[in-house]
PDB file of C-alpha atoms in Angstrom:
ATOM      1  CA  UNK C   1     -21.615 186.487  43.224  1.00 43.00           C
ATOM      2  CA  UNK C   2     -28.482 188.265  44.232  1.00 37.00           C
ATOM      3  CA  UNK C   3     -25.825 190.262  46.097  1.00 39.00           C
ATOM      4  CA  UNK C   4     -22.898 189.242  48.283  1.00 47.00           C
ATOM      5  CA  UNK C   5     -22.327 191.560  51.199  1.00 49.00           C
ATOM      6  CA  UNK C   6     -18.664 190.955  52.062  1.00 51.00           C
ATOM      7  CA  UNK C   7     -18.505 192.011  55.700  1.00 49.00           C
ATOM      8  CA  UNK C   8     -17.172 190.204  58.742  1.00 48.00           C
ATOM      9  CA  UNK C   9     -14.850 187.221  58.685  1.00 45.00           C
ATOM     10  CA  UNK C  10     -13.102 186.673  55.324  1.00 53.00           C
ATOM     11  CA  UNK C  11     -14.696 189.851  53.968  1.00 59.00           C
ATOM     12  CA  UNK C  12     -11.475 191.089  52.395  1.00 68.00           C
ATOM     13  CA  UNK C  13     -10.828 187.832  50.552  1.00 73.00           C
ATOM     14  CA  UNK C  14     -14.384 187.773  49.181  1.00 78.00           C
ATOM     15  CA  UNK C  15     -13.980 191.299  47.832  1.00 86.00           C
ATOM     16  CA  UNK C  16     -10.670 190.361  46.213  1.00 88.00           C
ATOM     17  CA  UNK C  17     -12.272 187.259  44.689  1.00 90.00           C
ATOM     18  CA  UNK C  18     -15.006 189.387  43.148  1.00 91.00           C
ATOM     19  CA  UNK C  19     -12.496 191.880  41.742  1.00 94.00           C
ATOM     20  CA  UNK C  20     -10.219 189.080  40.524  1.00 93.00           C
ATOM     21  CA  UNK C  21     -13.081 187.451  38.629  1.00 92.00           C
ATOM     22  CA  UNK C  22     -14.007 190.769  37.038  1.00 94.00           C
ATOM     23  CA  UNK C  23     -10.396 191.479  36.117  1.00 94.00           C
ATOM     24  CA  UNK C  24      -9.934 188.115  34.398  1.00 91.00           C
ATOM     25  CA  UNK C  25     -13.237 188.550  32.558  1.00 90.00           C
ATOM     26  CA  UNK C  26     -12.309 192.024  31.368  1.00 91.00           C
ATOM     27  CA  UNK C  27      -8.813 191.104  30.217  1.00 91.00           C
ATOM     28  CA  UNK C  28     -10.180 188.152  28.239  1.00 87.00           C
ATOM     29  CA  UNK C  29     -12.731 190.330  26.438  1.00 85.00           C
ATOM     30  CA  UNK C  30     -12.685 192.887  23.674  1.00 86.00           C
ATOM     31  CA  UNK C  31     -11.808 196.525  24.174  1.00 90.00           C
ATOM     32  CA  UNK C  32     -15.368 197.551  25.077  1.00 89.00           C
ATOM     33  CA  UNK C  33     -15.593 194.749  27.650  1.00 90.00           C
ATOM     34  CA  UNK C  34     -12.237 195.730  29.119  1.00 92.00           C
ATOM     35  CA  UNK C  35     -13.278 199.367  29.462  1.00 95.00           C
ATOM     36  CA  UNK C  36     -16.681 198.602  30.954  1.00 94.00           C
ATOM     37  CA  UNK C  37     -15.270 196.105  33.432  1.00 95.00           C
ATOM     38  CA  UNK C  38     -12.517 198.499  34.516  1.00 96.00           C
ATOM     39  CA  UNK C  39     -15.071 201.238  35.039  1.00 96.00           C
ATOM     40  CA  UNK C  40     -17.210 198.999  37.248  1.00 96.00           C
ATOM     41  CA  UNK C  41     -14.135 197.920  39.220  1.00 96.00           C
ATOM     42  CA  UNK C  42     -13.265 201.591  39.751  1.00 96.00           C
ATOM     43  CA  UNK C  43     -16.747 202.227  41.170  1.00 95.00           C
ATOM     44  CA  UNK C  44     -16.489 199.175  43.420  1.00 94.00           C
ATOM     45  CA  UNK C  45     -13.078 200.035  44.838  1.00 94.00           C
ATOM     46  CA  UNK C  46     -13.693 203.748  45.323  1.00 95.00           C
ATOM     47  CA  UNK C  47     -17.377 204.249  46.004  1.00 93.00           C
ATOM     48  CA  UNK C  48     -19.152 201.004  46.952  1.00 93.00           C
ATOM     49  CA  UNK C  49     -20.590 200.908  50.473  1.00 91.00           C
ATOM     50  CA  UNK C  50     -20.225 197.267  51.539  1.00 88.00           C
ATOM     51  CA  UNK C  51     -21.955 197.754  54.879  1.00 86.00           C
ATOM     52  CA  UNK C  52     -25.106 198.972  53.147  1.00 88.00           C
ATOM     53  CA  UNK C  53     -24.549 196.879  50.002  1.00 89.00           C
ATOM     54  CA  UNK C  54     -25.063 200.034  47.993  1.00 92.00           C
ATOM     55  CA  UNK C  55     -23.598 202.304  45.344  1.00 93.00           C
ATOM     56  CA  UNK C  56     -24.792 205.874  45.673  1.00 93.00           C
ATOM     57  CA  UNK C  57     -22.903 208.355  43.504  1.00 92.00           C
ATOM     58  CA  UNK C  58     -23.992 211.008  41.020  1.00 92.00           C
ATOM     59  CA  UNK C  59     -23.317 210.976  37.293  1.00 92.00           C
ATOM     60  CA  UNK C  60     -21.030 214.009  37.556  1.00 93.00           C
ATOM     61  CA  UNK C  61     -18.821 212.267  40.108  1.00 95.00           C
ATOM     62  CA  UNK C  62     -18.753 209.091  38.020  1.00 96.00           C
ATOM     63  CA  UNK C  63     -17.813 211.085  34.920  1.00 96.00           C
ATOM     64  CA  UNK C  64     -14.912 212.641  36.826  1.00 96.00           C
ATOM     65  CA  UNK C  65     -13.742 209.234  38.048  1.00 96.00           C
ATOM     66  CA  UNK C  66     -14.025 207.676  34.588  1.00 96.00           C
ATOM     67  CA  UNK C  67     -12.545 210.708  32.775  1.00 96.00           C
ATOM     68  CA  UNK C  68     -15.506 210.926  30.421  1.00 96.00           C
ATOM     69  CA  UNK C  69     -18.678 212.972  29.944  1.00 96.00           C
ATOM     70  CA  UNK C  70     -22.003 212.405  31.687  1.00 94.00           C
ATOM     71  CA  UNK C  71     -23.632 211.110  28.498  1.00 95.00           C
ATOM     72  CA  UNK C  72     -21.110 208.275  28.444  1.00 96.00           C
ATOM     73  CA  UNK C  73     -21.836 207.574  32.111  1.00 95.00           C
ATOM     74  CA  UNK C  74     -25.560 207.320  31.380  1.00 94.00           C
ATOM     75  CA  UNK C  75     -24.953 204.845  28.543  1.00 94.00           C
ATOM     76  CA  UNK C  76     -22.492 202.708  30.513  1.00 95.00           C
ATOM     77  CA  UNK C  77     -24.680 202.523  33.607  1.00 94.00           C
ATOM     78  CA  UNK C  78     -27.595 201.447  31.393  1.00 93.00           C
ATOM     79  CA  UNK C  79     -25.425 198.675  29.919  1.00 92.00           C
ATOM     80  CA  UNK C  80     -24.344 197.501  33.368  1.00 93.00           C
ATOM     81  CA  UNK C  81     -27.999 197.334  34.430  1.00 91.00           C
ATOM     82  CA  UNK C  82     -28.941 195.496  31.234  1.00 89.00           C
ATOM     83  CA  UNK C  83     -26.167 192.974  31.882  1.00 87.00           C
ATOM     84  CA  UNK C  84     -27.585 192.413  35.357  1.00 88.00           C
ATOM     85  CA  UNK C  85     -24.388 193.439  37.121  1.00 92.00           C
ATOM     86  CA  UNK C  86     -25.999 196.484  38.716  1.00 92.00           C
ATOM     87  CA  UNK C  87     -29.532 196.451  40.109  1.00 91.00           C
ATOM     88  CA  UNK C  88     -31.294 199.728  40.773  1.00 90.00           C
ATOM     89  CA  UNK C  89     -32.517 199.957  44.363  1.00 88.00           C
ATOM     90  CA  UNK C  90     -34.003 203.462  44.249  1.00 88.00           C
ATOM     91  CA  UNK C  91     -34.590 205.832  41.352  1.00 83.00           C
ATOM     92  CA  UNK C  92     -33.235 209.340  41.693  1.00 69.00           C
ATOM     93  CA  UNK C  93     -35.757 212.178  41.642  1.00 68.00           C
ATOM     94  CA  UNK C  94     -36.035 215.750  42.885  1.00 67.00           C
ATOM     95  CA  UNK C  95     -32.316 216.089  43.410  1.00 66.00           C
ATOM     96  CA  UNK C  96     -31.857 212.632  44.916  1.00 80.00           C
ATOM     97  CA  UNK C  97     -29.268 210.239  43.499  1.00 88.00           C
ATOM     98  CA  UNK C  98     -30.204 206.781  42.269  1.00 89.00           C
ATOM     99  CA  UNK C  99     -28.806 203.907  44.316  1.00 93.00           C
ATOM    100  CA  UNK C 100     -27.653 200.506  43.052  1.00 94.00           C
ATOM    101  CA  UNK C 101     -26.436 197.192  44.376  1.00 91.00           C
ATOM    102  CA  UNK C 102     -24.178 194.594  42.814  1.00 91.00           C
ATOM    103  CA  UNK C 103     -25.827 191.404  41.576  1.00 89.00           C
ATOM    104  CA  UNK C 104     -22.881 189.184  42.417  1.00 86.00           C
ATOM    105  CA  UNK C 105     -24.695 186.006  41.400  1.00 83.00           C
ATOM    106  CA  UNK C 106     -24.989 187.338  37.844  1.00 84.00           C
ATOM    107  CA  UNK C 107     -21.379 188.507  37.922  1.00 89.00           C
ATOM    108  CA  UNK C 108     -20.309 185.040  39.058  1.00 85.00           C
ATOM    109  CA  UNK C 109     -22.236 183.381  36.233  1.00 82.00           C
ATOM    110  CA  UNK C 110     -20.815 185.720  33.603  1.00 85.00           C
ATOM    111  CA  UNK C 111     -17.217 185.552  34.822  1.00 88.00           C
ATOM    112  CA  UNK C 112     -17.160 181.819  35.625  1.00 83.00           C
ATOM    113  CA  UNK C 113     -15.608 180.801  32.255  1.00 80.00           C
ATOM    114  CA  UNK C 114     -12.576 182.945  33.109  1.00 85.00           C
ATOM    115  CA  UNK C 115     -11.982 181.588  36.632  1.00 86.00           C
ATOM    116  CA  UNK C 116      -9.538 178.924  35.368  1.00 83.00           C
ATOM    117  CA  UNK C 117      -7.407 181.729  33.899  1.00 86.00           C
ATOM    118  CA  UNK C 118      -6.669 182.822  37.469  1.00 88.00           C
ATOM    119  CA  UNK C 119      -5.795 179.334  38.696  1.00 86.00           C
ATOM    120  CA  UNK C 120      -7.167 176.052  39.955  1.00 81.00           C
ATOM    121  CA  UNK C 121      -6.941 177.291  43.544  1.00 82.00           C
ATOM    122  CA  UNK C 122      -9.315 180.135  42.656  1.00 85.00           C
ATOM    123  CA  UNK C 123     -11.753 177.744  40.974  1.00 82.00           C
ATOM    124  CA  UNK C 124     -11.656 175.402  43.978  1.00 78.00           C
ATOM    125  CA  UNK C 125     -12.110 178.254  46.459  1.00 76.00           C
ATOM    126  CA  UNK C 126     -15.248 179.455  44.713  1.00 75.00           C
ATOM    127  CA  UNK C 127     -16.692 175.952  44.751  1.00 60.00           C
ATOM    128  CA  UNK C 128     -16.248 174.774  41.182  1.00 48.00           C
ATOM    129  CA  UNK C 129     -14.116 172.154  39.486  1.00 43.00           C
ATOM    130  CA  UNK C 130     -11.307 173.120  37.069  1.00 42.00           C
ATOM    131  CA  UNK C 131     -12.121 172.754  33.361  1.00 43.00           C
ATOM    132  CA  UNK C 132     -11.803 169.369  31.703  1.00 46.00           C
ATOM    133  CA  UNK C 133     -10.488 169.115  28.108  1.00 46.00           C
ATOM    134  CA  UNK C 134     -12.582 167.047  25.726  1.00 46.00           C
ATOM    135  CA  UNK C 135     -11.138 163.742  24.429  1.00 47.00           C
ATOM    136  CA  UNK C 136     -10.203 165.291  21.089  1.00 50.00           C
ATOM    137  CA  UNK C 137      -8.174 167.945  22.828  1.00 48.00           C
ATOM    138  CA  UNK C 138      -9.861 170.714  20.856  1.00 47.00           C
ATOM    139  CA  UNK C 139     -12.503 172.091  23.204  1.00 47.00           C
ATOM    140  CA  UNK C 140     -12.169 173.141  26.834  1.00 43.00           C
ATOM    141  CA  UNK C 141     -15.380 173.164  28.874  1.00 42.00           C
ATOM    142  CA  UNK C 142     -15.049 176.228  31.038  1.00 42.00           C
ATOM    143  CA  UNK C 143     -18.354 175.652  32.835  1.00 40.00           C
ATOM    144  CA  UNK C 144     -18.459 172.032  34.011  1.00 42.00           C
ATOM    145  CA  UNK C 145     -21.821 170.374  33.927  1.00 41.00           C
ATOM    146  CA  UNK C 146     -23.474 169.394  37.180  1.00 41.00           C
ATOM    147  CA  UNK C 147     -25.775 166.411  36.953  1.00 43.00           C
ATOM    148  CA  UNK C 148     -29.275 166.950  38.214  1.00 41.00           C
ATOM    149  CA  UNK C 149     -30.620 164.483  40.765  1.00 44.00           C
ATOM    150  CA  UNK C 150     -31.929 161.322  39.129  1.00 43.00           C
ATOM    151  CA  UNK C 151     -33.513 159.871  42.240  1.00 46.00           C
ATOM    152  CA  UNK C 152     -35.190 162.040  44.827  1.00 53.00           C
ATOM    153  CA  UNK C 153     -34.519 159.914  47.882  1.00 72.00           C
ATOM    154  CA  UNK C 154     -34.717 161.353  51.382  1.00 86.00           C
ATOM    155  CA  UNK C 155     -35.444 164.910  52.441  1.00 91.00           C
ATOM    156  CA  UNK C 156     -32.400 166.451  50.792  1.00 94.00           C
ATOM    157  CA  UNK C 157     -32.913 164.370  47.660  1.00 92.00           C
ATOM    158  CA  UNK C 158     -36.476 165.644  47.296  1.00 92.00           C
ATOM    159  CA  UNK C 159     -35.395 169.217  48.025  1.00 93.00           C
ATOM    160  CA  UNK C 160     -32.654 168.935  45.390  1.00 93.00           C
ATOM    161  CA  UNK C 161     -35.238 167.805  42.855  1.00 92.00           C
ATOM    162  CA  UNK C 162     -37.425 170.826  43.670  1.00 91.00           C
ATOM    163  CA  UNK C 163     -34.530 173.292  43.444  1.00 90.00           C
ATOM    164  CA  UNK C 164     -33.084 171.835  40.239  1.00 89.00           C
ATOM    165  CA  UNK C 165     -36.467 172.076  38.532  1.00 87.00           C
ATOM    166  CA  UNK C 166     -37.569 175.493  39.776  1.00 84.00           C
ATOM    167  CA  UNK C 167     -34.239 177.336  40.035  1.00 81.00           C
ATOM    168  CA  UNK C 168     -31.827 175.448  37.748  1.00 84.00           C
ATOM    169  CA  UNK C 169     -29.226 178.226  37.348  1.00 78.00           C
ATOM    170  CA  UNK C 170     -28.939 178.870  41.082  1.00 82.00           C
ATOM    171  CA  UNK C 171     -28.987 175.134  41.775  1.00 87.00           C
ATOM    172  CA  UNK C 172     -26.088 174.478  39.395  1.00 85.00           C
ATOM    173  CA  UNK C 173     -24.057 177.461  40.574  1.00 82.00           C
ATOM    174  CA  UNK C 174     -24.449 177.145  44.344  1.00 84.00           C
ATOM    175  CA  UNK C 175     -26.560 174.260  45.633  1.00 90.00           C
ATOM    176  CA  UNK C 176     -25.738 171.158  43.599  1.00 89.00           C
ATOM    177  CA  UNK C 177     -22.602 170.337  45.602  1.00 89.00           C
ATOM    178  CA  UNK C 178     -24.193 170.620  49.028  1.00 93.00           C
ATOM    179  CA  UNK C 179     -24.159 167.324  50.896  1.00 93.00           C
ATOM    180  CA  UNK C 180     -26.247 166.234  53.854  1.00 93.00           C
ATOM    181  CA  UNK C 181     -24.360 165.998  57.152  1.00 92.00           C
ATOM    182  CA  UNK C 182     -27.108 165.239  59.644  1.00 91.00           C
ATOM    183  CA  UNK C 183     -30.800 165.686  60.317  1.00 91.00           C
ATOM    184  CA  UNK C 184     -32.649 165.792  63.615  1.00 88.00           C
ATOM    185  CA  UNK C 185     -34.724 167.893  66.011  1.00 88.00           C
ATOM    186  CA  UNK C 186     -36.219 169.838  63.128  1.00 90.00           C
ATOM    187  CA  UNK C 187     -32.846 170.828  61.646  1.00 93.00           C
ATOM    188  CA  UNK C 188     -31.127 169.757  58.446  1.00 94.00           C
ATOM    189  CA  UNK C 189     -27.366 170.365  58.323  1.00 94.00           C
ATOM    190  CA  UNK C 190     -25.718 170.608  54.909  1.00 94.00           C
ATOM    191  CA  UNK C 191     -22.028 170.939  54.036  1.00 93.00           C
ATOM    192  CA  UNK C 192     -20.752 173.357  51.356  1.00 91.00           C
ATOM    193  CA  UNK C 193     -17.601 172.656  49.281  1.00 87.00           C
ATOM    194  CA  UNK C 194     -15.946 175.966  50.198  1.00 84.00           C
ATOM    195  CA  UNK C 195     -16.140 178.738  52.770  1.00 81.00           C
ATOM    196  CA  UNK C 196     -17.058 181.216  50.041  1.00 77.00           C
ATOM    197  CA  UNK C 197     -19.948 179.034  48.890  1.00 82.00           C
ATOM    198  CA  UNK C 198     -21.134 178.509  52.476  1.00 86.00           C
ATOM    199  CA  UNK C 199     -21.064 182.242  53.188  1.00 82.00           C
ATOM    200  CA  UNK C 200     -22.967 183.152  50.047  1.00 79.00           C
ATOM    201  CA  UNK C 201     -25.674 180.541  50.580  1.00 87.00           C
ATOM    202  CA  UNK C 202     -26.067 181.398  54.269  1.00 85.00           C
ATOM    203  CA  UNK C 203     -26.442 185.080  53.444  1.00 80.00           C
ATOM    204  CA  UNK C 204     -28.527 185.073  50.278  1.00 80.00           C
ATOM    205  CA  UNK C 205     -30.050 181.684  49.479  1.00 84.00           C
ATOM    206  CA  UNK C 206     -30.962 180.266  52.866  1.00 88.00           C
ATOM    207  CA  UNK C 207     -34.632 181.279  52.615  1.00 85.00           C
ATOM    208  CA  UNK C 208     -35.137 179.632  49.224  1.00 86.00           C
ATOM    209  CA  UNK C 209     -33.166 176.609  50.408  1.00 92.00           C
ATOM    210  CA  UNK C 210     -35.218 176.289  53.593  1.00 90.00           C
ATOM    211  CA  UNK C 211     -38.482 176.688  51.677  1.00 90.00           C
ATOM    212  CA  UNK C 212     -37.567 173.815  49.348  1.00 91.00           C
ATOM    213  CA  UNK C 213     -36.538 171.603  52.274  1.00 92.00           C
ATOM    214  CA  UNK C 214     -39.791 172.351  54.131  1.00 91.00           C
ATOM    215  CA  UNK C 215     -41.765 171.433  51.028  1.00 91.00           C
ATOM    216  CA  UNK C 216     -39.896 168.136  51.000  1.00 90.00           C
ATOM    217  CA  UNK C 217     -40.470 167.619  54.732  1.00 91.00           C
ATOM    218  CA  UNK C 218     -42.630 170.073  56.731  1.00 91.00           C
ATOM    219  CA  UNK C 219     -41.114 168.790  59.984  1.00 92.00           C
ATOM    220  CA  UNK C 220     -37.828 170.550  59.119  1.00 91.00           C
ATOM    221  CA  UNK C 221     -37.932 174.042  60.596  1.00 90.00           C
ATOM    222  CA  UNK C 222     -34.322 175.085  60.077  1.00 91.00           C
ATOM    223  CA  UNK C 223     -31.539 174.522  57.546  1.00 93.00           C
ATOM    224  CA  UNK C 224     -27.906 175.130  58.483  1.00 93.00           C
ATOM    225  CA  UNK C 225     -25.059 175.276  55.952  1.00 93.00           C
ATOM    226  CA  UNK C 226     -21.548 174.611  57.238  1.00 91.00           C
ATOM    227  CA  UNK C 227     -18.074 174.159  55.772  1.00 86.00           C
TER     228      UNK C 227
END
């Protein structure tokens, strides 16, 4: 859920949403998934520095928290990095501890199928539609498809076409449901489907979004996302 930095207004709810998504994902998985997810949640709740968007804790401390040995810590941290949930910011050397940040976009993508298990209100709050059963009643699509733009009309239409082609995963997860509100005086105003979505885009995707809009129309100098 790149990295969400839940500080300021609605910070607490964004942290709870992240932990809720992880909890649902873990409980729906096998024993190894449950254990790994619980261990990450323990690190988040006890040691994550939200102001700095950083996890900085030694293997010995993690082993004590997880009630395991340091070899297990090394393996589990490697798996969390391989999954993309943790991103190494600095490598430890000469007595210094490695630092990590959460890749909340990757976590959101991986936990999305389990959002409906929490409730439709949770799905709606995070900017996605609830799952739709197929006509035969046998398969439930947990990740609803978002249609890519068929006609690139107008500035936002052209920018959507650029984003959907060059960054399809991010486009589907965060940008496809943005709608144009107004344009003028070098500013394009877009509306997000939820406050969570607006906050994430404004914090972590605004540069990529603005770049695509400026490619579509160089006269646009600023993009604002509201809810």
